[in-house]
Tab-separated table of C-alpha atoms (C1' of nucleotides) in Angstrom:
chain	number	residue	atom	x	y	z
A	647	UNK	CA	-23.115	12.095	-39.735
A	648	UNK	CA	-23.880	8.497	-39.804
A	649	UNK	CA	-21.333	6.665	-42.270
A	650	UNK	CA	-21.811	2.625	-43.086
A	651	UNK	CA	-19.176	1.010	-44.867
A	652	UNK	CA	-19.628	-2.804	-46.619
A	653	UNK	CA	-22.198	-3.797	-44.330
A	654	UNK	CA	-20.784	-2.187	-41.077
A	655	UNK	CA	-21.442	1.190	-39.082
A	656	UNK	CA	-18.414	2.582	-38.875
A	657	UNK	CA	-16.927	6.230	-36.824
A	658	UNK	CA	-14.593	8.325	-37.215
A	659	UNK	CA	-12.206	9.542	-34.078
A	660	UNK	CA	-14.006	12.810	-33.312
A	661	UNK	CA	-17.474	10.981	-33.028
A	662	UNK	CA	-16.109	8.454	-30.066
A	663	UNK	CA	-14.381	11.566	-28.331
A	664	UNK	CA	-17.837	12.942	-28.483
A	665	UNK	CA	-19.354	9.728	-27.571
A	666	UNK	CA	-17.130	8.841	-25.039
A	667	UNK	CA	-15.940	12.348	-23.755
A	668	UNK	CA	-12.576	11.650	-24.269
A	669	UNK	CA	-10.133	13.258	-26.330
A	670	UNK	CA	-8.458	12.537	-29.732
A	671	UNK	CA	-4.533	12.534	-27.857
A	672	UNK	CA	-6.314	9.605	-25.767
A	673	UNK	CA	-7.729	7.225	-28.471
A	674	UNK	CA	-4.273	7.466	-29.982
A	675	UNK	CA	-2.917	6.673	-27.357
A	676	UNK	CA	-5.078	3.474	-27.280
A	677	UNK	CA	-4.303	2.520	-30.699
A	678	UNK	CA	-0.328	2.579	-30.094
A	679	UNK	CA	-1.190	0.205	-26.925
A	680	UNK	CA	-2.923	-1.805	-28.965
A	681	UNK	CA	-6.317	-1.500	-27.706
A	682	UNK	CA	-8.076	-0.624	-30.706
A	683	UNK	CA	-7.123	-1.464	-34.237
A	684	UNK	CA	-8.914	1.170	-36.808
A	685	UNK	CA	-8.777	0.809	-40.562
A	686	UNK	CA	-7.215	3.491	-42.418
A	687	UNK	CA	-8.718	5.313	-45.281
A	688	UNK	CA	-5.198	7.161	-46.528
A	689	UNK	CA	-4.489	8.900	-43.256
A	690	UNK	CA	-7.961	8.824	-41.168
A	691	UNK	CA	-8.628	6.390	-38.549
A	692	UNK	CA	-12.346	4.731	-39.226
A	693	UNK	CA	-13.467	2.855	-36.065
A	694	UNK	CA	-15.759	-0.072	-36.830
A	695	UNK	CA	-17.949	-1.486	-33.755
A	696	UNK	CA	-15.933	-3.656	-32.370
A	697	UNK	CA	-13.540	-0.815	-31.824
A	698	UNK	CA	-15.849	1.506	-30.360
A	699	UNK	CA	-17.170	-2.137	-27.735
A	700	UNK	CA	-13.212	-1.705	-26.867
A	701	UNK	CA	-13.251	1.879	-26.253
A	702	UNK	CA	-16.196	1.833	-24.287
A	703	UNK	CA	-14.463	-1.974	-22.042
A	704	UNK	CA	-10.878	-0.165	-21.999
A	705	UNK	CA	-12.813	3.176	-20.243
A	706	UNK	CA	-15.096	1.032	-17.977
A	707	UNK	CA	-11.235	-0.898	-16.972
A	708	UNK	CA	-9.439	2.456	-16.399
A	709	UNK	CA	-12.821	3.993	-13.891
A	710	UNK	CA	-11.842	0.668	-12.367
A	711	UNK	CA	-8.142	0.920	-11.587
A	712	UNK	CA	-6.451	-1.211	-13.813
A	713	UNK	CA	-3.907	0.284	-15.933
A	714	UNK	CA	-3.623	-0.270	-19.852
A	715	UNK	CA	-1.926	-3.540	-20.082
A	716	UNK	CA	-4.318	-4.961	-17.434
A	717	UNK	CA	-6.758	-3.957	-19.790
A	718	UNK	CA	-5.417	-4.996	-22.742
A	719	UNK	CA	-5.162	-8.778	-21.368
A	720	UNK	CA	-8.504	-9.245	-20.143
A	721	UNK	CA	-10.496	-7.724	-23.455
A	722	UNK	CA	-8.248	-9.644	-25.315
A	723	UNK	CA	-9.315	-12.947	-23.766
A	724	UNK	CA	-12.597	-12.144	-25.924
A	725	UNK	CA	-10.926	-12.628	-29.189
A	726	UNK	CA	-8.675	-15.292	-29.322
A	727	UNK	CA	-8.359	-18.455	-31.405
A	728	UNK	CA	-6.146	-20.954	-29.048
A	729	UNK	CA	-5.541	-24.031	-31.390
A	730	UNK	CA	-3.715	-25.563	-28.281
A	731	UNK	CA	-5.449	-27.487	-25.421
A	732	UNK	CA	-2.418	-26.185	-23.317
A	733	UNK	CA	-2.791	-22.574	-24.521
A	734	UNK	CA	-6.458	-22.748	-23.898
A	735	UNK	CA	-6.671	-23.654	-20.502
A	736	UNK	CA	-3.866	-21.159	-19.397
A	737	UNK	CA	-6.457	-18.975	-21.022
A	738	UNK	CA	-9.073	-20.203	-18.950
A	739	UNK	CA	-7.457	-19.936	-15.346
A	740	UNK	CA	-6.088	-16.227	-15.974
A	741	UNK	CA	-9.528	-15.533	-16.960
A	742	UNK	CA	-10.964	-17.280	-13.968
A	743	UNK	CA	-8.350	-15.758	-11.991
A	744	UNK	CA	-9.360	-11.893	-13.334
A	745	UNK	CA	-13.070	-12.789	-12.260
A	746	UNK	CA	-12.254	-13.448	-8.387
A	747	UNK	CA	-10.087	-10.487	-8.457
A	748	UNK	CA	-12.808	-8.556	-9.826
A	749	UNK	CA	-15.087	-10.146	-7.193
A	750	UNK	CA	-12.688	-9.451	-4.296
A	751	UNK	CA	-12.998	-5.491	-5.624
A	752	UNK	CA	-16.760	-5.745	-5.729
A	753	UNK	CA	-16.307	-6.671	-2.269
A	754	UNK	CA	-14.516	-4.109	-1.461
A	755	UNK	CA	-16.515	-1.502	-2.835
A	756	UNK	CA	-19.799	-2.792	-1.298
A	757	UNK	CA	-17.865	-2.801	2.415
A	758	UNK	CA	-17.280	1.228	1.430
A	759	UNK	CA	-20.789	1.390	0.507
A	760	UNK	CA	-22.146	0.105	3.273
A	761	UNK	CA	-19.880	2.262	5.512
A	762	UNK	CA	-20.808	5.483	4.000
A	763	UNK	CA	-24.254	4.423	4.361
A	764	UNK	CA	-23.697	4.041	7.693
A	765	UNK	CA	-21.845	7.457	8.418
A	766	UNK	CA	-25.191	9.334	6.295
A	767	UNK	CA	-27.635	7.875	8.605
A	768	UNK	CA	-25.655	9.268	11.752
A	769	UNK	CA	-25.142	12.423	9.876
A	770	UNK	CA	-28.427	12.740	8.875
A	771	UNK	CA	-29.868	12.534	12.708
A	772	UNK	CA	-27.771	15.257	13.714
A	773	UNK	CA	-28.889	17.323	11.156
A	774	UNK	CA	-32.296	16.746	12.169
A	775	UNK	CA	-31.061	17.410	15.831
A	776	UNK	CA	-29.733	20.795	14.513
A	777	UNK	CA	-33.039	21.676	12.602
A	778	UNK	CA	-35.128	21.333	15.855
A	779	UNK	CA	-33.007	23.093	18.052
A	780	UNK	CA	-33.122	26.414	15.493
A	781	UNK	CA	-36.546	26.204	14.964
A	782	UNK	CA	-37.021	26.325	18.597
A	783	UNK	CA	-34.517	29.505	19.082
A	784	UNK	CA	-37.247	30.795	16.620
A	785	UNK	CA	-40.276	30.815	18.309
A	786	UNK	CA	-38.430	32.645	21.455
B	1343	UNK	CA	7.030	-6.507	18.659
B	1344	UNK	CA	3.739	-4.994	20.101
B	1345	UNK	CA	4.006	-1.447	21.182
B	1346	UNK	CA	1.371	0.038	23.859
B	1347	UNK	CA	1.264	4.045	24.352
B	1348	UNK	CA	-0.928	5.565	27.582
B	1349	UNK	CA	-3.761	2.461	26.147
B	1350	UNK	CA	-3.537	2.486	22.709
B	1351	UNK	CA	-1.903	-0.111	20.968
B	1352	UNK	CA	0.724	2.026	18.304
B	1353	UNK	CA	2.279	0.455	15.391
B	1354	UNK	CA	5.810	1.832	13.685
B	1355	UNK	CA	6.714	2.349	10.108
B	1356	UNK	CA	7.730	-1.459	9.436
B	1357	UNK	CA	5.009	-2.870	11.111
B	1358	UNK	CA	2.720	-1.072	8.540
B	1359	UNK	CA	4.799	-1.776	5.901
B	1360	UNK	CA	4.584	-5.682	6.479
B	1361	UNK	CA	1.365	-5.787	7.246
B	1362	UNK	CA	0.125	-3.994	4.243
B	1363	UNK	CA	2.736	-4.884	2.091
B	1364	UNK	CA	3.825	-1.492	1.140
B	1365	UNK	CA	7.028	0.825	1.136
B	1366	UNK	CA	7.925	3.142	4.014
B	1367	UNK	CA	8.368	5.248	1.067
B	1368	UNK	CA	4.649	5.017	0.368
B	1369	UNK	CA	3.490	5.550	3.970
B	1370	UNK	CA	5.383	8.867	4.405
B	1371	UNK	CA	4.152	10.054	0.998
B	1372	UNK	CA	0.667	9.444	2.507
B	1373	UNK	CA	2.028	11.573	5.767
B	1374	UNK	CA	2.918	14.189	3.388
B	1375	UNK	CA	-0.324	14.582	1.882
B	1376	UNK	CA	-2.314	14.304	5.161
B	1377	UNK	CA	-3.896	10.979	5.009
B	1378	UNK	CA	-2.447	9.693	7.847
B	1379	UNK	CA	-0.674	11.450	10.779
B	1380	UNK	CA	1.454	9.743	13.057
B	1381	UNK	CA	2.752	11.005	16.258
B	1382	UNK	CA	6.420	10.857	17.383
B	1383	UNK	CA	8.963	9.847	19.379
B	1384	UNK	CA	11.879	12.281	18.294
B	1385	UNK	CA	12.225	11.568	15.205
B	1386	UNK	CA	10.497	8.653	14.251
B	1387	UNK	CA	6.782	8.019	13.392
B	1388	UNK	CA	4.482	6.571	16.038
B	1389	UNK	CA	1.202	5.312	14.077
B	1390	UNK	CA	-1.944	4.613	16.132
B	1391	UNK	CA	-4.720	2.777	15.161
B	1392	UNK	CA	-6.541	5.271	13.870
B	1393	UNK	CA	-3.759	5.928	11.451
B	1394	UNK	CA	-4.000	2.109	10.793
B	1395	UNK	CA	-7.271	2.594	10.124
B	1396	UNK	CA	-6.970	5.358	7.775
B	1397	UNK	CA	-3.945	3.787	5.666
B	1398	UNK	CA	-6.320	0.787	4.973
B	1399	UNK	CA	-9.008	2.885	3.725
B	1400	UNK	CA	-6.168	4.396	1.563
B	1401	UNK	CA	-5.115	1.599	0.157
B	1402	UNK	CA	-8.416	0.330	-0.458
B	1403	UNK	CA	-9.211	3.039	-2.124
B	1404	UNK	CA	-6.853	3.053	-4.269
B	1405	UNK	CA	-7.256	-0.260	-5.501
B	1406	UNK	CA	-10.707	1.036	-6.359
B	1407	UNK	CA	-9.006	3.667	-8.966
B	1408	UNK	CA	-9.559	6.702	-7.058
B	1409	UNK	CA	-6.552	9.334	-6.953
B	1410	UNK	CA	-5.234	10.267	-2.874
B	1411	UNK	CA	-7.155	13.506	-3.255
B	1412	UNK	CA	-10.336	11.501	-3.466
B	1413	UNK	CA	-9.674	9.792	-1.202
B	1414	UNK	CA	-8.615	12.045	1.096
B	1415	UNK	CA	-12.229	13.943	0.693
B	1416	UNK	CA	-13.831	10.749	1.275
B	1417	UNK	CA	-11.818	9.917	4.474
B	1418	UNK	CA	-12.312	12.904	6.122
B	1419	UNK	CA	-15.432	12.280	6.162
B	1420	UNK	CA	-15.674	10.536	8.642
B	1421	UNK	CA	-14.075	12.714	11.269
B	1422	UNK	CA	-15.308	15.955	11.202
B	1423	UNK	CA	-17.709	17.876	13.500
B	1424	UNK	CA	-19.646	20.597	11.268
B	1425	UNK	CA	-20.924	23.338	13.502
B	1426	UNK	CA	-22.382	24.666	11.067
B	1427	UNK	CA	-25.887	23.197	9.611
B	1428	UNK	CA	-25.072	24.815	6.086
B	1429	UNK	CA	-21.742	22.730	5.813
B	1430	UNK	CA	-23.538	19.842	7.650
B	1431	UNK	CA	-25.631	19.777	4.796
B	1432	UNK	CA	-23.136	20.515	1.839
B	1433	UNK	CA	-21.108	17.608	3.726
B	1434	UNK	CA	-24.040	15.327	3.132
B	1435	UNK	CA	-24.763	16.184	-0.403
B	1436	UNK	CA	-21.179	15.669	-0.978
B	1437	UNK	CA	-21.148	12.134	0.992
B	1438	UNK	CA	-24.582	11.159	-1.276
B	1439	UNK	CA	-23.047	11.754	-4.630
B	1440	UNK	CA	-19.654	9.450	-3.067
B	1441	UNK	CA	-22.197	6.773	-2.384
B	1442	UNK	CA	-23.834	6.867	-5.652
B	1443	UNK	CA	-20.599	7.316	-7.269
B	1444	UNK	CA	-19.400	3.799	-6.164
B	1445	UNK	CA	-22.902	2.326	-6.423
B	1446	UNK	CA	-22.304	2.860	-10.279
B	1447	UNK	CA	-18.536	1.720	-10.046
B	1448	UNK	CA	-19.846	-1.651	-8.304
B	1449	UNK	CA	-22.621	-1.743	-11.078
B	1450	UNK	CA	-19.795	-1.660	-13.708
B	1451	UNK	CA	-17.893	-4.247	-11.796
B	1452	UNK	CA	-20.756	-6.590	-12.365
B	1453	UNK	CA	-21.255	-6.483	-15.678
B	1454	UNK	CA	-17.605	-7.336	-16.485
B	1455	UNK	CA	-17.620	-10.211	-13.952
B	1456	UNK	CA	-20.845	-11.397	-15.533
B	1457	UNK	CA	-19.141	-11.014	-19.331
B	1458	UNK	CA	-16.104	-12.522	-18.040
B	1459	UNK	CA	-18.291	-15.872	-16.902
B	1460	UNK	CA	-20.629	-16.078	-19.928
B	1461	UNK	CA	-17.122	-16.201	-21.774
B	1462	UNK	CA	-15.588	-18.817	-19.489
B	1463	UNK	CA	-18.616	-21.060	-20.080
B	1464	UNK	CA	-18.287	-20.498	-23.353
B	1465	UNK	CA	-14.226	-21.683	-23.538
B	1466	UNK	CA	-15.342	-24.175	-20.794
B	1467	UNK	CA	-17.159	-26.212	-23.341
B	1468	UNK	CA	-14.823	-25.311	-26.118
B	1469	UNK	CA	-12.359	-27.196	-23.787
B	1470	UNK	CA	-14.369	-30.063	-22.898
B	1471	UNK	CA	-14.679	-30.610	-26.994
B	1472	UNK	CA	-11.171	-31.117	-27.334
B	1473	UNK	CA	-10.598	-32.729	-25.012
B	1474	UNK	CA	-12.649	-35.264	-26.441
B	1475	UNK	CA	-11.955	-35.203	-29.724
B	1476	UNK	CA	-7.738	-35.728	-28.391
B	1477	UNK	CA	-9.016	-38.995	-26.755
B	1478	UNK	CA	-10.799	-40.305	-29.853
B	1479	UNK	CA	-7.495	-40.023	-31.480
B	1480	UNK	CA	-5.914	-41.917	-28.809
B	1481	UNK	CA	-8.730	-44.783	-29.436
B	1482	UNK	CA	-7.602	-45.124	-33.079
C	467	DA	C1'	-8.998	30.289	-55.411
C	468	DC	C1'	-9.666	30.477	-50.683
C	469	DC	C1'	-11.430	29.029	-46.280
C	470	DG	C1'	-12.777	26.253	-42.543
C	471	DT	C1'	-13.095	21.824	-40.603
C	472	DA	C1'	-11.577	17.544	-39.576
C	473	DC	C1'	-7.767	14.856	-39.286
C	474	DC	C1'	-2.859	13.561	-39.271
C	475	DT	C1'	2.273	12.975	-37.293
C	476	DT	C1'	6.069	14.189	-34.414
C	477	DA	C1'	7.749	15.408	-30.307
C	478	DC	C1'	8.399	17.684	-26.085
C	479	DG	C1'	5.754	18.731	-21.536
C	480	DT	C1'	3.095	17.481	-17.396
C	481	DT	C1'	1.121	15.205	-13.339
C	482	DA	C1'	0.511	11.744	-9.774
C	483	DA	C1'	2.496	8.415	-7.111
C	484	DC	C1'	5.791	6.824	-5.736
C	485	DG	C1'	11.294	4.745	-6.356
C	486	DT	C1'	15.855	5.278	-5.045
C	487	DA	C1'	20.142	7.002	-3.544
C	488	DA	C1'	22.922	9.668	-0.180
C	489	DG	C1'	23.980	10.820	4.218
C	490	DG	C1'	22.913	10.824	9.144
C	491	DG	C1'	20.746	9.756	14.003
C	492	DT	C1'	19.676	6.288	17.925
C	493	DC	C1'	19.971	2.336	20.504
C	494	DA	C1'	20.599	-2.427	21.950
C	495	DA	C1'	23.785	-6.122	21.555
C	496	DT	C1'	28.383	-8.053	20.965
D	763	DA	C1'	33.824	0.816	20.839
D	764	DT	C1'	31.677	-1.042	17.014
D	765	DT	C1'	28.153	-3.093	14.577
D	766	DG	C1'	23.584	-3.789	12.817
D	767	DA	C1'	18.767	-2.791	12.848
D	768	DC	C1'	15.622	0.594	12.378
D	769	DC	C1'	14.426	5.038	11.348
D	770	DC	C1'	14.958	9.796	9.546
D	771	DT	C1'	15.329	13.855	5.821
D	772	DT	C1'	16.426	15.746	1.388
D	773	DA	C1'	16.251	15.488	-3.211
D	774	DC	C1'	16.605	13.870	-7.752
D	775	DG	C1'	14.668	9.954	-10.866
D	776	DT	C1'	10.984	7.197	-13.011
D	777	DT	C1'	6.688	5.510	-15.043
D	778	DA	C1'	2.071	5.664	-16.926
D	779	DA	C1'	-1.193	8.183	-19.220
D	780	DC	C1'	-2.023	11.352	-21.428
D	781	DG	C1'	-1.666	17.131	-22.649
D	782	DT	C1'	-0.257	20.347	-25.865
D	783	DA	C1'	1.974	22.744	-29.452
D	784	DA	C1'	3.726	22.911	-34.233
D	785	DG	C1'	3.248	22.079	-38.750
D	786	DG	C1'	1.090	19.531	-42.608
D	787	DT	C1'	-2.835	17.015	-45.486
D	788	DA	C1'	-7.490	16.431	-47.549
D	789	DC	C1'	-11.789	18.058	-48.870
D	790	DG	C1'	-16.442	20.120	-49.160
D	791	DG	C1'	-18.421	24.658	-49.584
D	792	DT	C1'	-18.591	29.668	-51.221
DNA sequence: ACCGTACCTTACGTTAACGTAAGGGTCAAT
DNA sequence: ATTGACCCTTACGTTAACGTAAGGTACGGT
């Protein structure tokens, strides 16, 4: 069930959890963190799309390993309003400073990569090895 | 204080600690769930390098998000000898989906350092108009 | 009128990954 | 002989991130 509402696609809870595979308890749990900020029609939660873009950046932060308030800082860098000069380039270095750590992790997950990679090859000539040597106990 | 056991360089509790920059605390809870294990000398805990080794996969992992279990799956890896072909190949599969797992971890990485720039360039020039407009007033 | 479904709040429970305190051993140096 | 550094075990405490149960509301369909 598709509902629109002035202009704007809009969801309700049990739609993201399906979307998302993630329960109810945990998009709750969001909103009292501050994460996402649904609109209210009398009780319900209705999601518009920026919500559901936070969702989806607050999941992709937690498969990461940062916890909530990690999270919470760097998507909130995307919607702010800094009148300040001052305020605006603190902004800008703990941004810039989020993007080398999330470099440094990229790094780090490459150097597992390529070290798994590495143990697969040597695993896969052994099994190989082991393949030959049983077909050859066959033919005796 | 550098410690050599029968050729192998060894490393004690602290040493770790330092170098790492972790708790003791933290070391023997990874002794307690297997992911390193340390020799000793009466009581206390004689680390060799392969336990070095290990630890910093550990901790690298976990920066990465993944709990110790998964880790400690993914570790092992690496030393095992499989006599069997059937868990040879289970152990690959198992390896392969690790590798792909991470590929699409690192792939998730990127796109949040690449949102994270387009945004800085954005605030970059926000910054540079400011800036400019702050020294016009200082003209007048 | 009744039911089922979707949704809500409140509030206690759970799990992983340690933190922290208490009490004790060993050994070199003063 | 005592002190301080380093290390140990045992065991209860803590925090984040939800899980789960209990009880209630709203509403479209039969």
């Amino acid at each position: 069930m598709i509902c629109v509402e002035n202009g704007g696609r809009v969801y309700s809870i049990t739609q993201l959890c399906q979307e998302f595979d993630v329960t109810a308890r945990t998009i709750r749990h969001y909103e009292s963190c501050g994460l996402v900020e649904p609109a209210r029609q009398g009780q319900r939660r209705v999601f518009s799309e920026r919500d559901r873009v936070r969702l989806r950046l607050v999941l992709r932060g937690r498969s990461l390993g940062f916890n909530l308030s990690e999270i919470a800082e760097m998507i909130d860098l995307y919607d702010l309003d800094p009148s300040e000069v001052a305020q605006l380039e603190r902004t800008l270095a703990y941004g810039r400073q989020k993007i080398s750590q999330l470099e440094s992790k990229r790094a780090a997950i490459s150097e597992a990569i390529e070290e798994l990679r590495a143990w697969e090859r040597k695993l896969g000539v052994q099994l190989q090895r082991r393949l030959r040597q049983q077909s050859e106990e066959g033919k005796r």
